[in-house]
Tab-separated table of C-alpha atoms and ligand atoms in Angstrom:
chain	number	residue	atom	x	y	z
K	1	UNK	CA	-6.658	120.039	-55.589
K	2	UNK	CA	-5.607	117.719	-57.793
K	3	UNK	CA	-3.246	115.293	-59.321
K	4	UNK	CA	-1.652	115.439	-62.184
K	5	UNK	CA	1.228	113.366	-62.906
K	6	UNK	CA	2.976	110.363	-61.770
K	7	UNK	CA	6.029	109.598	-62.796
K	8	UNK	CA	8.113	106.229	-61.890
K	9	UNK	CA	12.227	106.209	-62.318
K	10	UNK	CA	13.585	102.383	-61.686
K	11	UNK	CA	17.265	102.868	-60.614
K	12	UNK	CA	20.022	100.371	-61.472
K	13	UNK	CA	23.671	100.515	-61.464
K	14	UNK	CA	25.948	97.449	-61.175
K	15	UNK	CA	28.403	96.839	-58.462
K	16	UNK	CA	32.227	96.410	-59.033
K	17	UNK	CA	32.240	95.010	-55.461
K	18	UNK	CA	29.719	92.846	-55.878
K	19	UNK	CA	28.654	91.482	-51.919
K	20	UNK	CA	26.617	88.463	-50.847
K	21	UNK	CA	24.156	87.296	-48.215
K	22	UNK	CA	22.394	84.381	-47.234
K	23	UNK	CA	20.114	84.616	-50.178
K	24	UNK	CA	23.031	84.986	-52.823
K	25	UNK	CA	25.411	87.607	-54.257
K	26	UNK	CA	23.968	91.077	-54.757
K	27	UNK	CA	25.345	92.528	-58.477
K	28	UNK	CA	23.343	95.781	-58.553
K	29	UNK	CA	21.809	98.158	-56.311
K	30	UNK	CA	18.222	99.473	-57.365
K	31	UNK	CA	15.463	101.614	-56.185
K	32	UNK	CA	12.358	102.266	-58.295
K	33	UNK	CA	11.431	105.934	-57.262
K	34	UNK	CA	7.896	107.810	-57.465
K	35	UNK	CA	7.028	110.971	-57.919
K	36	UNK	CA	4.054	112.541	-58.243
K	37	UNK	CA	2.752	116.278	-59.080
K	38	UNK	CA	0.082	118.152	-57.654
K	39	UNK	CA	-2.221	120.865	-59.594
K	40	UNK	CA	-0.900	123.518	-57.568
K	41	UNK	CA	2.587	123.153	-58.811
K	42	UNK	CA	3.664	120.831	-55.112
K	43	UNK	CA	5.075	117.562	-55.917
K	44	UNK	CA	6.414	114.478	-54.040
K	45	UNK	CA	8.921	112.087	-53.740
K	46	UNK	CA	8.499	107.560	-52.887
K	47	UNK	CA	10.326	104.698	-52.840
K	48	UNK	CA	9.755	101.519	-53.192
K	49	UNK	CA	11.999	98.422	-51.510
K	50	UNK	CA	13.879	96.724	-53.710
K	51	UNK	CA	15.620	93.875	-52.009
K	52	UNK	CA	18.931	93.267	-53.066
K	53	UNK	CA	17.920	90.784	-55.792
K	54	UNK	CA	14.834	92.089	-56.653
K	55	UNK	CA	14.084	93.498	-60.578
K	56	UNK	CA	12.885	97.362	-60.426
K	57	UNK	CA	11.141	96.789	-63.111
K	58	UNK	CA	8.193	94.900	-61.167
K	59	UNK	CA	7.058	97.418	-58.926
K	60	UNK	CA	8.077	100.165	-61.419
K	61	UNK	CA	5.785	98.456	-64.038
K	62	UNK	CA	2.672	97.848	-61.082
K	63	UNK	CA	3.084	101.790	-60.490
K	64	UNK	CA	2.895	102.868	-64.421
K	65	UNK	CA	0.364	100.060	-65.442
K	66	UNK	CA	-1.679	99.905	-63.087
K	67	UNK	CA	-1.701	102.223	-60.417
K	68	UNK	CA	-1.170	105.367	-62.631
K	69	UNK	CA	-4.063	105.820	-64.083
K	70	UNK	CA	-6.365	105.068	-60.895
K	71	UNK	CA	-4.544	107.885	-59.351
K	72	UNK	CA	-4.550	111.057	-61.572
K	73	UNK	CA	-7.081	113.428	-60.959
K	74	UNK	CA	-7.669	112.458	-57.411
K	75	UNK	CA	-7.291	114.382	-54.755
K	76	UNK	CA	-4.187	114.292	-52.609
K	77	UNK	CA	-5.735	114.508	-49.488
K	78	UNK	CA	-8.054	111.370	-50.020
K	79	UNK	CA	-4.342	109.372	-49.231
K	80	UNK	CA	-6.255	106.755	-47.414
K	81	UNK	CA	-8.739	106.596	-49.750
K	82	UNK	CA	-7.149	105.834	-52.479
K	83	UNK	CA	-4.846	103.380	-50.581
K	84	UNK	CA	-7.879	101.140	-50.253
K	85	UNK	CA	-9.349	101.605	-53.747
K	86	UNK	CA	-5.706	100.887	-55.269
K	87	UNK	CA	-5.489	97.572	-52.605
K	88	UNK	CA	-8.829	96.670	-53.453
K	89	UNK	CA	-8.430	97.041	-57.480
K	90	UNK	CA	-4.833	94.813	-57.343
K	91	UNK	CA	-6.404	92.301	-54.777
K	92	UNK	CA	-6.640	88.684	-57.273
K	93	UNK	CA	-2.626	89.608	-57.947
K	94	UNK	CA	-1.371	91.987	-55.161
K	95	UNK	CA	-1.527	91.648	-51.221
K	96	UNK	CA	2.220	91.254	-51.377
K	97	UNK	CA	5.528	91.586	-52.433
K	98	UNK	CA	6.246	93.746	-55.439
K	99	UNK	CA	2.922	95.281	-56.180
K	100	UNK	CA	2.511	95.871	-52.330
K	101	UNK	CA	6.144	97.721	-52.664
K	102	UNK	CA	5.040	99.851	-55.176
K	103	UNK	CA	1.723	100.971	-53.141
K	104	UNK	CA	4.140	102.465	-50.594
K	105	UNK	CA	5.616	104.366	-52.876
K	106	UNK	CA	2.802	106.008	-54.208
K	107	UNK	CA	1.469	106.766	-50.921
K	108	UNK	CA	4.932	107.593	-49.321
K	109	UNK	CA	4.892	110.281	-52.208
K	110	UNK	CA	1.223	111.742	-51.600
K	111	UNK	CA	2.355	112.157	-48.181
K	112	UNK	CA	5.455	114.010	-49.351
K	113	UNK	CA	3.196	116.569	-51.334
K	114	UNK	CA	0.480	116.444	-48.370
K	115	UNK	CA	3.860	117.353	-46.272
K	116	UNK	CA	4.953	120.580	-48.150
K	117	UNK	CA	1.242	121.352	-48.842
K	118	UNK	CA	0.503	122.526	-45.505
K	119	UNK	CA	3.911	123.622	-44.345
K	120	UNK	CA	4.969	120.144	-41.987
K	121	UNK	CA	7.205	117.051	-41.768
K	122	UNK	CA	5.117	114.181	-42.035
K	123	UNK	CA	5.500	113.095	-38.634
K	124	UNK	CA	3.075	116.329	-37.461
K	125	UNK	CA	0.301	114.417	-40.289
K	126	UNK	CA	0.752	111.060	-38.157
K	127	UNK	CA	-0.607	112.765	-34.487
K	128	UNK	CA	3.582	113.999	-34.183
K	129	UNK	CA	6.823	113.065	-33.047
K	130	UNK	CA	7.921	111.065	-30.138
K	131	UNK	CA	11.649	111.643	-30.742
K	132	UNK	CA	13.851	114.227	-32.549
K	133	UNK	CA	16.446	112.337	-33.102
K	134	UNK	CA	17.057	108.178	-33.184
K	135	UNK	CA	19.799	105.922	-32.191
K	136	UNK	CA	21.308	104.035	-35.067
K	137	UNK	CA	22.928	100.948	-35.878
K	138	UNK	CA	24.427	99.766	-38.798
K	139	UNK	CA	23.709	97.647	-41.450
K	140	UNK	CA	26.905	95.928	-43.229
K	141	UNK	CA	28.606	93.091	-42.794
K	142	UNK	CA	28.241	91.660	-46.138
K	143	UNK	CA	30.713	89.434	-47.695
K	144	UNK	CA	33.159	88.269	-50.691
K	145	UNK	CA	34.524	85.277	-52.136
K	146	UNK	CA	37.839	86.248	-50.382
K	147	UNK	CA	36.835	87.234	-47.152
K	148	UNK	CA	38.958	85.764	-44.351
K	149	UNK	CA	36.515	85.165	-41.690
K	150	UNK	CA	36.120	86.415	-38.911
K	151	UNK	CA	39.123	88.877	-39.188
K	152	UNK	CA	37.307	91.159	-42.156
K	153	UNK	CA	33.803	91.486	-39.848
K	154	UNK	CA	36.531	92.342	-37.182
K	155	UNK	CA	37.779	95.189	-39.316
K	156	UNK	CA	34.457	96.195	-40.466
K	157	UNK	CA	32.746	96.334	-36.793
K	158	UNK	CA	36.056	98.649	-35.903
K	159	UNK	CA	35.331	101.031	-39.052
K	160	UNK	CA	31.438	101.062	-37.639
K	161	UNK	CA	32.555	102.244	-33.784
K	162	UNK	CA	35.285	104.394	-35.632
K	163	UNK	CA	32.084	106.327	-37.545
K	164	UNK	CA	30.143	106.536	-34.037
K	165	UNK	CA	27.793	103.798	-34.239
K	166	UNK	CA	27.197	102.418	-30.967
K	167	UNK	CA	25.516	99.284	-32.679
K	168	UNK	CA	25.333	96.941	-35.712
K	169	UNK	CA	24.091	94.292	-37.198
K	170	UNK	CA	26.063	90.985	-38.785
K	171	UNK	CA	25.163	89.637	-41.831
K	172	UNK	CA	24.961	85.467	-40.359
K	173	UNK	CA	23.424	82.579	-42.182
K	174	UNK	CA	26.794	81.016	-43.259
K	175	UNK	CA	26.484	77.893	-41.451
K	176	UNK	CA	25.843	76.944	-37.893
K	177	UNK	CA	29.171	76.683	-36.742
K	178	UNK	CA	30.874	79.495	-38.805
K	179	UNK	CA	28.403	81.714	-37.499
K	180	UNK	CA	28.956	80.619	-33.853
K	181	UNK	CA	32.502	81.280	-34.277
K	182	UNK	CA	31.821	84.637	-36.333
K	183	UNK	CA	29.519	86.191	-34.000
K	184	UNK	CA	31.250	85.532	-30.650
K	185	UNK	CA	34.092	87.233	-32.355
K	186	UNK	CA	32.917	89.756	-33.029
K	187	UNK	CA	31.613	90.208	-30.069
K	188	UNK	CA	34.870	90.023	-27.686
K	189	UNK	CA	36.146	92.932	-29.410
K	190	UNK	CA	33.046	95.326	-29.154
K	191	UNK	CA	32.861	97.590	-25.866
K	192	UNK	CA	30.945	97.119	-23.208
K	193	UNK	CA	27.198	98.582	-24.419
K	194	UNK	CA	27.846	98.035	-28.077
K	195	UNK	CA	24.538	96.875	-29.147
K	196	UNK	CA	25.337	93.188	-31.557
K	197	UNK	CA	22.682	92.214	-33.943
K	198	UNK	CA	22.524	89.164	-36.141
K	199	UNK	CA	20.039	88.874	-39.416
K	200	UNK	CA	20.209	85.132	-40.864
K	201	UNK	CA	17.564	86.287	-44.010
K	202	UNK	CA	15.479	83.155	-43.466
K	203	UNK	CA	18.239	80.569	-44.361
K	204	UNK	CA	17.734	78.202	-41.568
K	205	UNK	CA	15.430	75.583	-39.948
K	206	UNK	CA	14.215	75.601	-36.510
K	207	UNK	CA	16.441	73.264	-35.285
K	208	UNK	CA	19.742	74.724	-37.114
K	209	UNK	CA	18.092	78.255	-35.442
K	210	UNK	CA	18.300	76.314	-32.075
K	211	UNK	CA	21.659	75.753	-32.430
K	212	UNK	CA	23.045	78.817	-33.123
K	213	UNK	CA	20.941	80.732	-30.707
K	214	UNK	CA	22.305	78.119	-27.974
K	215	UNK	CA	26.124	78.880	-29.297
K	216	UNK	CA	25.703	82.611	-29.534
K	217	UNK	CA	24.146	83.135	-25.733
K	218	UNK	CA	27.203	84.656	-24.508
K	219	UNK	CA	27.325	87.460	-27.282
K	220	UNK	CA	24.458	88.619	-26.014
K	221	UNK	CA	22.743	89.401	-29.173
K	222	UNK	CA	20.093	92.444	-29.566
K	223	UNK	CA	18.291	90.338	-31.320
K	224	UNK	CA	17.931	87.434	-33.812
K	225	UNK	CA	16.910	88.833	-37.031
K	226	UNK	CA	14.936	86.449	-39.967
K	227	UNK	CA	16.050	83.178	-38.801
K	228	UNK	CA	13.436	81.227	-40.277
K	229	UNK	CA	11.550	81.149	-43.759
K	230	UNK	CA	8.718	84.121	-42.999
K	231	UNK	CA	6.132	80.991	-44.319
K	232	UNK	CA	6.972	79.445	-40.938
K	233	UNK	CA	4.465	81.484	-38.585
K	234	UNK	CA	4.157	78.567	-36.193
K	235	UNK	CA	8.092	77.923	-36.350
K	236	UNK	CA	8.435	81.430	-35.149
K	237	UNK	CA	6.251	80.962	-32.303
K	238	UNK	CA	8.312	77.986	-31.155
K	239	UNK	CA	11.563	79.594	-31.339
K	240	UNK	CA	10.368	82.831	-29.539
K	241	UNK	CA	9.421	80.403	-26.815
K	242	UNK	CA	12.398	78.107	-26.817
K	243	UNK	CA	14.952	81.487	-25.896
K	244	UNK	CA	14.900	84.502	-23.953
K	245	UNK	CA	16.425	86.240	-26.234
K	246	UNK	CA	14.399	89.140	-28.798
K	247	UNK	CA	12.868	87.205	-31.955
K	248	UNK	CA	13.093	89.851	-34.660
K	249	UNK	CA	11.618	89.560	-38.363
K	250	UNK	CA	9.272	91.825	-40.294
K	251	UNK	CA	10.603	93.267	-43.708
K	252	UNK	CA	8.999	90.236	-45.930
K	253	UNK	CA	5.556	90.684	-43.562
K	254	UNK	CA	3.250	93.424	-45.170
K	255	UNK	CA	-0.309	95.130	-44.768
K	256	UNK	CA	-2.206	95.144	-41.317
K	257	UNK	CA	-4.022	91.916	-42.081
K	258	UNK	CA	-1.029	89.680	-42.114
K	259	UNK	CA	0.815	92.233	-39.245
K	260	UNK	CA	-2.205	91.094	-37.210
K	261	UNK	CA	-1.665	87.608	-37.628
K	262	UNK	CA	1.809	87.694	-36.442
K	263	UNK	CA	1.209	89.339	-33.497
K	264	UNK	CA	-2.084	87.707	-32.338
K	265	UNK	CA	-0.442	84.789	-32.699
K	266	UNK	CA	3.307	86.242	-30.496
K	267	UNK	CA	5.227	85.064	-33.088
K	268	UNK	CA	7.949	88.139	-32.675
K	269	UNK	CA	9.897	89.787	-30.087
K	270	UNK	CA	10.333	93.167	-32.624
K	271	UNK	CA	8.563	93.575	-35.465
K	272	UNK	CA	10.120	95.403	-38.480
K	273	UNK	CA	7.584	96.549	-40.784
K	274	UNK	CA	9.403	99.029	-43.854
K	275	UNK	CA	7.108	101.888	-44.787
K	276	UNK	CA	8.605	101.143	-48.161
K	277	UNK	CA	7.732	97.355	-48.532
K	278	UNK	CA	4.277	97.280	-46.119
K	279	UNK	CA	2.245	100.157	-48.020
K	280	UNK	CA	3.466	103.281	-46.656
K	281	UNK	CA	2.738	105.818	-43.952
K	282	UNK	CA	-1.082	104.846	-44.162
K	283	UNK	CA	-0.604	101.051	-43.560
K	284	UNK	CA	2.560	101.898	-41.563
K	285	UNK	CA	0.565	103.983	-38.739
K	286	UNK	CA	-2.555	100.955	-38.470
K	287	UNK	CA	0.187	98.523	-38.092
K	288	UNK	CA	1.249	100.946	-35.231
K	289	UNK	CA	-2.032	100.855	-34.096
K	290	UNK	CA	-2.508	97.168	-34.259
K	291	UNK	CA	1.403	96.628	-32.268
K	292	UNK	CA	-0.186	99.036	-29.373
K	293	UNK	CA	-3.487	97.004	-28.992
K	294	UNK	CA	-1.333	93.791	-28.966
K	295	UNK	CA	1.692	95.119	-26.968
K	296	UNK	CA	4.261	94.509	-29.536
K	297	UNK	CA	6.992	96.513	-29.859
K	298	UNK	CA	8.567	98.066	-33.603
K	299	UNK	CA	11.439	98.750	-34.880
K	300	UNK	CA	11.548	99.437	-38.584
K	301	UNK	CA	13.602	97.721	-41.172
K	302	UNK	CA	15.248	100.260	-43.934
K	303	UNK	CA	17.549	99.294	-46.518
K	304	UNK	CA	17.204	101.740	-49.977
K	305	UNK	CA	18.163	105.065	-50.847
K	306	UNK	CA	17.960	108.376	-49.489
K	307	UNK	CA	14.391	108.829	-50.214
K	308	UNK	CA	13.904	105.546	-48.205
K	309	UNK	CA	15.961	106.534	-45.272
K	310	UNK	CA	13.978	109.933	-45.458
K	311	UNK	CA	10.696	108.497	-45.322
K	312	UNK	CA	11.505	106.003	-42.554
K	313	UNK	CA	12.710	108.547	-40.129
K	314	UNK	CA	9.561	110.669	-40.548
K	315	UNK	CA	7.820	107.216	-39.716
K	316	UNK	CA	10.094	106.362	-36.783
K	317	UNK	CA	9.687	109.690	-35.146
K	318	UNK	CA	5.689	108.319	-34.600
K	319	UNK	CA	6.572	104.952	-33.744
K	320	UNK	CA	5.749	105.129	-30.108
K	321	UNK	CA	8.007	103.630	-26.905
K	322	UNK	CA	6.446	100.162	-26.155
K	323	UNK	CA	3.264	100.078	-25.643
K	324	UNK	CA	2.004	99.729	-21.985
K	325	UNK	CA	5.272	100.162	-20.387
K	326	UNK	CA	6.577	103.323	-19.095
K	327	UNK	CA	10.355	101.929	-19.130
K	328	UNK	CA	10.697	100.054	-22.062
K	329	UNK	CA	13.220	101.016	-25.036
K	330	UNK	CA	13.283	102.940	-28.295
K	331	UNK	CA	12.609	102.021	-31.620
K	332	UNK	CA	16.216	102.727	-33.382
K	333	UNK	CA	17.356	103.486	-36.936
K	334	UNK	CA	18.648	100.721	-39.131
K	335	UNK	CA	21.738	102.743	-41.495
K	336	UNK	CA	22.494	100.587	-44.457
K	337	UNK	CA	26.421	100.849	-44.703
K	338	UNK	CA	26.635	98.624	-47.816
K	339	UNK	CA	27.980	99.932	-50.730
K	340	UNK	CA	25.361	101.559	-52.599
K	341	UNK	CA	26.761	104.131	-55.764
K	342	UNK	CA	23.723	106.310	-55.584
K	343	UNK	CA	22.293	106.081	-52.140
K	344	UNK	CA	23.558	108.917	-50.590
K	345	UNK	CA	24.169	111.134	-53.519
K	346	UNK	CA	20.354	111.693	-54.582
K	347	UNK	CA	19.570	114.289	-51.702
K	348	UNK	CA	20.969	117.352	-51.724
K	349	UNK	CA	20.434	116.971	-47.856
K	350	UNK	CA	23.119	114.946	-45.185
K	351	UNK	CA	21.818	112.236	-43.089
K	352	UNK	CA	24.463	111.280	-40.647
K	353	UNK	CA	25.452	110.377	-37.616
K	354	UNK	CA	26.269	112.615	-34.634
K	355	UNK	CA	28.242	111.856	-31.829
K	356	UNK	CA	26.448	110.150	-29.931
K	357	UNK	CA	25.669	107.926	-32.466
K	358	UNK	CA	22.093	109.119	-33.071
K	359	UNK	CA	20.738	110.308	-36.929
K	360	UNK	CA	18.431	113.753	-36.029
K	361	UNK	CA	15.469	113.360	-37.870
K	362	UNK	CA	14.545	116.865	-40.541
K	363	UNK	CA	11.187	118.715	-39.565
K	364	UNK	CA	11.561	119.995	-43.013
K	365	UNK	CA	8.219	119.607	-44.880
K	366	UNK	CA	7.161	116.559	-46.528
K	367	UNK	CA	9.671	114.240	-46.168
K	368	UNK	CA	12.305	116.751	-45.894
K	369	UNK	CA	14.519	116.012	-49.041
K	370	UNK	CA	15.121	117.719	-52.061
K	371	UNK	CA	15.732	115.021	-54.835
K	372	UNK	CA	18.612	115.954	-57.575
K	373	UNK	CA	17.512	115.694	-60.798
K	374	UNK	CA	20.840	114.808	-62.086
K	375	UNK	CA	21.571	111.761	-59.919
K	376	UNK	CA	17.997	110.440	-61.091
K	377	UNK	CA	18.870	110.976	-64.513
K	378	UNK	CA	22.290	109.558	-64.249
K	379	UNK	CA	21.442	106.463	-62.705
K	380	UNK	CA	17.281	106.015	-63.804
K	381	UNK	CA	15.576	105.478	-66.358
K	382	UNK	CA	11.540	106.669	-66.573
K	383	UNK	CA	9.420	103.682	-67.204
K	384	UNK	CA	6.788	103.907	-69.689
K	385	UNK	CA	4.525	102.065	-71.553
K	386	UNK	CA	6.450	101.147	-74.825
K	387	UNK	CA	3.433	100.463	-77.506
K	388	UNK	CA	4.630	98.306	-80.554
F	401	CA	CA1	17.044	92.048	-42.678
């Protein structure tokens, strides 16, 4: 068995709500998507996070420049295999970000075709599923210029119970104080049980983080999500010790080596490693392994399109409960609720909610989505080499 073909689309369509975070205003929403095609006529579907301002282009051009032509006429089932020898061959310029990205993708995609090759979701090719189904929370809470706070996160956290979500996460890192005030109201009109979450995208220092943990203790947050830059390993292990509350980060840490330093050293409460970002269901299920043999517990960050959201519930179903405790909790679904033209639309399947609040997870095979070839079309380009 062989592969043949490997095909990259880089996604990009421009928002006419255009929504901001701590980082900056978001104008477009992109996803680079992989596919690849098997000898046997099987073929498979990645993506690759792409933060909000991220280019597609970067880890579209890693994939078609680089990775391409390492790939085609391997075998599919070597995935591991030729995980390492793509690591290995992008070493002097990879380890992270973009070039990282696009190695999950291209393994996310074998996995698909591995997936419908024998018959079974990928979760029965990672030793099988823990859970059928996962709770959810959602991601939103984004802003514009002429947002009246806190009143429009008000409105938006009564839209989020209105869908069924029984949690969600705020979009903070406007300023100590603002955030204070933001996050406790939001908080007095949740019901009891609502799960609150706060994710500050790096923007502050450890003592601004002090501060707003100490003004936010009676929202009871979830967790604090990215409060410091994810340079500041030793910043995280103070914080984690200077509250009782969970320490969250993750989606900027990728590969097992630098997953092991983080939780060797205790810097996190919850790790949130994105099969899309920290190379795929093969690096995914050792930094599993490595969370287990340090006790750490995981709960994945997603934010990208269907494909994405596919992929990461296949991964969640083999994220285990915390390790070496018999009562601890579950690992939960993040559900980007940002606007996003394409997201949805380039499945032919529905991920949703129930009611309950929980997304079931498909034990379709592969990944358990059928791509439409329209929406890819409509929205993507193919990236190729352009000679001159
Ligand atoms: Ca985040």
């Amino acid at each position: 068995m062989k592969i043949t073909d490997v095909n990259v689309y880089v996604m990009n369509t421009k928002l006419n709500d255009i929504f901001s975070f701590s980082q900056g205003p978001v104008y477009n929403r992109c996803s680079v998507l992989v596919r690849i095609d098997i000898d046997n006529g099987v073929y498979g579907w990645g993506e690759c996070m792409c933060h909000g301002q991220q280019a597609a282009e970067i880890s579209a051009a890693a994939i078609e420049f680089m990775y391409k032509p390492l790939i085609i006429g391997k075998n599919p089932f070597d995935v591991g295999v030729i995980w390492e020898r793509l690591y290995n061959r992008t070493r002097p310029f990879g380890q992270a970000g973009s070039v990282i990205n696009a190695l999950s993708g291209i393994d996310i995609a074998l996995y698909d075709c591995l997936g419908k090759i024998v018959g079974q979701p990928v979760y029965n090719l990672l030793g099988g599923r823990y859970r059928d189904k996962v709770k959810a929370y959602a991601t939103g809470f984004y802003w514009a210029d002429d947002d009246v706070f806190p009143d429009c996160w008000i409105e938006e956290a009564k839209r989020h119970l209105a869908k069924g979500f029984r949690g969600m996460k705020l979009k903070t890192g406007r300023g100590v104080e603002e955030d204070i005030r933001n996050v406790n109201a939001v908080r007095s009109i949740l019901p009891e049980g609502t799960l609150l979450m706060a994710d500050f995208n790096s923007c502050y220092s450890y003592g601004e983080a002090k501060r707003v943990i100490d003004g936010t203790r009676d929202a009871r947050l979830y967790f604090y999500e990215e409060l410091l830059s994810p340079e500041d390993l030793d910043g995280y292990c103070r914080i984690r010790n200077y509250t009782s509350s969970n320490i969250a980060g993750g989606e900027e840490i990728l590969t097992k080596h630098i997953y092991l330093n983080w939780m060797k050293a205790g810097a996190l409460d919850i790790y949130q490693p994105d099969i899309c970002s920290a190379g795929g269901f093969t690096e995914g299920k050792k930094i599993l392994s490595i969370a287990e043999a340090t006790n750490n517990r995981v709960i994945p960050h997603v934010w990208g399109s269907a494909v994405g959201l596919a992929a990461s519930l296949q991964f969640i179903a083999a994220v285990p409960r915390s390790p070496l405790a018999t009562r601890n909790e579950e690992p939960m679904l993040e559900f980007d609720q940002s606007t996003h033209p394409f997201r949805a639309l380039l499945i032919k399947e529905e991920i949703g909610l129930d009611d309950e609040g929980y997304v079931h997870i498909s034990d379709r095979p592969g990944i358990g989505v059928t791509v439409d070839m329209d929406v890819v079309r409509e929205f993507g380009k193919k990236l190729t080499y352009m000679s001159v």
